[in-house]
Amino acid sequence: MACGEMSGRFELRNRRHGEDFRRQMFSRRLELLNVLSPAWAEKEKARLDEILSRHPFQDR
C-alpha cells in the first residue's frame, strides 16, 4: 500500500468535523515518509507547503 493511500485511509478513520481533511492526511503522510527517509519527508514537506501556499487549509 502506498504512503498516499495509507494517509488517506488514516484520515477517513480519524476525521474531525470542521477540519480540512488535508491537515491529518498531510501530517500522517510526512510521519510515514519520515520513518522511511527523513530526506523524503523533507522534500515532500516542501511540496505540500507549496500546495498550501496556493490553496490554504479551509477549516470551518
PDB file of N, CA, C and O in Angstrom, residues 21-54:
ATOM      1  N   PHE A  21      -9.676  18.181   5.761  1.00  0.00           N
ATOM      2  CA  PHE A  21      -9.185  16.792   5.792  1.00  0.00           C
ATOM      3  C   PHE A  21      -7.697  16.695   5.498  1.00  0.00           C
ATOM      4  O   PHE A  21      -7.021  15.764   5.926  1.00  0.00           O
ATOM      5  N   ARG A  22      -7.167  17.668   4.776  1.00  0.00           N
ATOM      6  CA  ARG A  22      -5.746  17.605   4.412  1.00  0.00           C
ATOM      7  C   ARG A  22      -4.822  17.771   5.610  1.00  0.00           C
ATOM      8  O   ARG A  22      -3.671  17.319   5.568  1.00  0.00           O
ATOM      9  N   ARG A  23      -5.285  18.393   6.695  1.00  0.00           N
ATOM     10  CA  ARG A  23      -4.419  18.567   7.876  1.00  0.00           C
ATOM     11  C   ARG A  23      -3.914  17.216   8.372  1.00  0.00           C
ATOM     12  O   ARG A  23      -2.725  17.020   8.561  1.00  0.00           O
ATOM     13  N   GLN A  24      -4.828  16.305   8.624  1.00  0.00           N
ATOM     14  CA  GLN A  24      -4.426  14.983   9.119  1.00  0.00           C
ATOM     15  C   GLN A  24      -3.727  14.172   8.038  1.00  0.00           C
ATOM     16  O   GLN A  24      -2.756  13.469   8.312  1.00  0.00           O
ATOM     17  N   MET A  25      -4.247  14.267   6.816  1.00  0.00           N
ATOM     18  CA  MET A  25      -3.675  13.479   5.732  1.00  0.00           C
ATOM     19  C   MET A  25      -2.224  13.877   5.460  1.00  0.00           C
ATOM     20  O   MET A  25      -1.344  13.023   5.349  1.00  0.00           O
ATOM     21  N   PHE A  26      -1.962  15.180   5.373  1.00  0.00           N
ATOM     22  CA  PHE A  26      -0.595  15.645   5.113  1.00  0.00           C
ATOM     23  C   PHE A  26       0.321  15.307   6.282  1.00  0.00           C
ATOM     24  O   PHE A  26       1.464  14.878   6.083  1.00  0.00           O
ATOM     25  N   SER A  27      -0.177  15.499   7.499  1.00  0.00           N
ATOM     26  CA  SER A  27       0.632  15.209   8.679  1.00  0.00           C
ATOM     27  C   SER A  27       1.021  13.734   8.728  1.00  0.00           C
ATOM     28  O   SER A  27       2.186  13.387   8.968  1.00  0.00           O
ATOM     29  N   ARG A  28       0.041  12.868   8.506  1.00  0.00           N
ATOM     30  CA  ARG A  28       0.305  11.424   8.535  1.00  0.00           C
ATOM     31  C   ARG A  28       1.272  11.020   7.421  1.00  0.00           C
ATOM     32  O   ARG A  28       2.169  10.196   7.625  1.00  0.00           O
ATOM     33  N   ARG A  29       1.091  11.608   6.248  1.00  0.00           N
ATOM     34  CA  ARG A  29       1.973  11.321   5.118  1.00  0.00           C
ATOM     35  C   ARG A  29       3.426  11.638   5.472  1.00  0.00           C
ATOM     36  O   ARG A  29       4.336  10.858   5.203  1.00  0.00           O
ATOM     37  N   LEU A  30       3.643  12.797   6.108  1.00  0.00           N
ATOM     38  CA  LEU A  30       5.005  13.178   6.494  1.00  0.00           C
ATOM     39  C   LEU A  30       5.563  12.256   7.574  1.00  0.00           C
ATOM     40  O   LEU A  30       6.744  11.911   7.539  1.00  0.00           O
ATOM     41  N   GLU A  31       4.709  11.839   8.514  1.00  0.00           N
ATOM     42  CA  GLU A  31       5.152  10.883   9.544  1.00  0.00           C
ATOM     43  C   GLU A  31       5.636   9.584   8.907  1.00  0.00           C
ATOM     44  O   GLU A  31       6.694   9.061   9.275  1.00  0.00           O
ATOM     45  N   LEU A  32       4.830   9.048   7.995  1.00  0.00           N
ATOM     46  CA  LEU A  32       5.183   7.781   7.347  1.00  0.00           C
ATOM     47  C   LEU A  32       6.460   7.908   6.519  1.00  0.00           C
ATOM     48  O   LEU A  32       7.332   7.034   6.577  1.00  0.00           O
ATOM     49  N   LEU A  33       6.560   8.986   5.759  1.00  0.00           N
ATOM     50  CA  LEU A  33       7.761   9.175   4.939  1.00  0.00           C
ATOM     51  C   LEU A  33       9.006   9.348   5.802  1.00  0.00           C
ATOM     52  O   LEU A  33      10.084   8.873   5.439  1.00  0.00           O
ATOM     53  N   ASN A  34       8.850  10.018   6.939  1.00  0.00           N
ATOM     54  CA  ASN A  34       9.996  10.244   7.824  1.00  0.00           C
ATOM     55  C   ASN A  34      10.564   8.931   8.353  1.00  0.00           C
ATOM     56  O   ASN A  34      11.771   8.808   8.553  1.00  0.00           O
ATOM     57  N   VAL A  35       9.696   7.952   8.556  1.00  0.00           N
ATOM     58  CA  VAL A  35      10.160   6.628   9.003  1.00  0.00           C
ATOM     59  C   VAL A  35      11.037   5.996   7.920  1.00  0.00           C
ATOM     60  O   VAL A  35      12.068   5.394   8.220  1.00  0.00           O
ATOM     61  N   LEU A  36      10.606   6.147   6.681  1.00  0.00           N
ATOM     62  CA  LEU A  36      11.366   5.562   5.570  1.00  0.00           C
ATOM     63  C   LEU A  36      12.644   6.341   5.271  1.00  0.00           C
ATOM     64  O   LEU A  36      13.704   5.750   5.079  1.00  0.00           O
ATOM     65  N   SER A  37      12.508   7.671   5.225  1.00  0.00           N
ATOM     66  CA  SER A  37      13.649   8.510   4.892  1.00  0.00           C
ATOM     67  C   SER A  37      13.353   9.958   5.271  1.00  0.00           C
ATOM     68  O   SER A  37      12.466  10.569   4.671  1.00  0.00           O
ATOM     69  N   PRO A  38      14.081  10.510   6.248  1.00  0.00           N
ATOM     70  CA  PRO A  38      13.876  11.918   6.594  1.00  0.00           C
ATOM     71  C   PRO A  38      14.056  12.855   5.387  1.00  0.00           C
ATOM     72  O   PRO A  38      13.355  13.862   5.274  1.00  0.00           O
ATOM     73  N   ALA A  39      14.922  12.496   4.475  1.00  0.00           N
ATOM     74  CA  ALA A  39      15.126  13.323   3.279  1.00  0.00           C
ATOM     75  C   ALA A  39      13.875  13.327   2.397  1.00  0.00           C
ATOM     76  O   ALA A  39      13.503  14.361   1.836  1.00  0.00           O
ATOM     77  N   TRP A  40      13.215  12.176   2.285  1.00  0.00           N
ATOM     78  CA  TRP A  40      11.972  12.108   1.501  1.00  0.00           C
ATOM     79  C   TRP A  40      10.895  12.964   2.159  1.00  0.00           C
ATOM     80  O   TRP A  40      10.147  13.660   1.484  1.00  0.00           O
ATOM     81  N   ALA A  41      10.813  12.877   3.491  1.00  0.00           N
ATOM     82  CA  ALA A  41       9.813  13.660   4.222  1.00  0.00           C
ATOM     83  C   ALA A  41      10.063  15.153   4.042  1.00  0.00           C
ATOM     84  O   ALA A  41       9.125  15.934   3.853  1.00  0.00           O
ATOM     85  N   GLU A  42      11.312  15.542   4.077  1.00  0.00           N
ATOM     86  CA  GLU A  42      11.661  16.958   3.904  1.00  0.00           C
ATOM     87  C   GLU A  42      11.273  17.446   2.505  1.00  0.00           C
ATOM     88  O   GLU A  42      10.708  18.535   2.346  1.00  0.00           O
ATOM     89  N   LYS A  43      11.555  16.654   1.517  1.00  0.00           N
ATOM     90  CA  LYS A  43      11.203  17.011   0.143  1.00  0.00           C
ATOM     91  C   LYS A  43       9.685  17.098  -0.030  1.00  0.00           C
ATOM     92  O   LYS A  43       9.164  18.017  -0.662  1.00  0.00           O
ATOM     93  N   GLU A  44       8.965  16.156   0.553  1.00  0.00           N
ATOM     94  CA  GLU A  44       7.502  16.162   0.471  1.00  0.00           C
ATOM     95  C   GLU A  44       6.916  17.345   1.224  1.00  0.00           C
ATOM     96  O   GLU A  44       5.944  17.947   0.774  1.00  0.00           O
ATOM     97  N   LYS A  45       7.512  17.705   2.363  1.00  0.00           N
ATOM     98  CA  LYS A  45       7.032  18.860   3.118  1.00  0.00           C
ATOM     99  C   LYS A  45       7.138  20.128   2.281  1.00  0.00           C
ATOM    100  O   LYS A  45       6.212  20.950   2.272  1.00  0.00           O
ATOM    101  N   ALA A  46       8.223  20.284   1.555  1.00  0.00           N
ATOM    102  CA  ALA A  46       8.378  21.452   0.683  1.00  0.00           C
ATOM    103  C   ALA A  46       7.290  21.453  -0.390  1.00  0.00           C
ATOM    104  O   ALA A  46       6.712  22.504  -0.709  1.00  0.00           O
ATOM    105  N   ARG A  47       6.980  20.287  -0.934  1.00  0.00           N
ATOM    106  CA  ARG A  47       5.938  20.189  -1.955  1.00  0.00           C
ATOM    107  C   ARG A  47       4.564  20.524  -1.367  1.00  0.00           C
ATOM    108  O   ARG A  47       3.793  21.279  -1.964  1.00  0.00           O
ATOM    109  N   LEU A  48       4.276  20.002  -0.183  1.00  0.00           N
ATOM    110  CA  LEU A  48       2.991  20.277   0.459  1.00  0.00           C
ATOM    111  C   LEU A  48       2.874  21.746   0.862  1.00  0.00           C
ATOM    112  O   LEU A  48       1.796  22.349   0.742  1.00  0.00           O
ATOM    113  N   ASP A  49       3.965  22.338   1.323  1.00  0.00           N
ATOM    114  CA  ASP A  49       3.950  23.769   1.666  1.00  0.00           C
ATOM    115  C   ASP A  49       3.637  24.621   0.441  1.00  0.00           C
ATOM    116  O   ASP A  49       2.914  25.618   0.545  1.00  0.00           O
ATOM    117  N   GLU A  50       4.153  24.222  -0.715  1.00  0.00           N
ATOM    118  CA  GLU A  50       3.861  24.942  -1.959  1.00  0.00           C
ATOM    119  C   GLU A  50       2.378  24.823  -2.304  1.00  0.00           C
ATOM    120  O   GLU A  50       1.735  25.808  -2.688  1.00  0.00           O
ATOM    121  N   ILE A  51       1.821  23.646  -2.158  1.00  0.00           N
ATOM    122  CA  ILE A  51       0.391  23.452  -2.404  1.00  0.00           C
ATOM    123  C   ILE A  51      -0.426  24.340  -1.464  1.00  0.00           C
ATOM    124  O   ILE A  51      -1.355  25.032  -1.885  1.00  0.00           O
ATOM    125  N   LEU A  52      -0.059  24.348  -0.178  1.00  0.00           N
ATOM    126  CA  LEU A  52      -0.808  25.127   0.804  1.00  0.00           C
ATOM    127  C   LEU A  52      -0.638  26.628   0.609  1.00  0.00           C
ATOM    128  O   LEU A  52      -1.532  27.398   0.981  1.00  0.00           O
ATOM    129  N   SER A  53       0.456  27.059   0.017  1.00  0.00           N
ATOM    130  CA  SER A  53       0.614  28.490  -0.247  1.00  0.00           C
ATOM    131  C   SER A  53      -0.382  28.955  -1.298  1.00  0.00           C
ATOM    132  O   SER A  53      -0.832  30.098  -1.278  1.00  0.00           O
ATOM    133  N   ARG A  54      -0.750  28.059  -2.206  1.00  0.00           N
ATOM    134  CA  ARG A  54      -1.730  28.382  -3.249  1.00  0.00           C
ATOM    135  C   ARG A  54      -3.146  28.030  -2.841  1.00  0.00           C
ATOM    136  O   ARG A  54      -4.107  28.651  -3.295  1.00  0.00           O
TER     137      ARG A  54
END
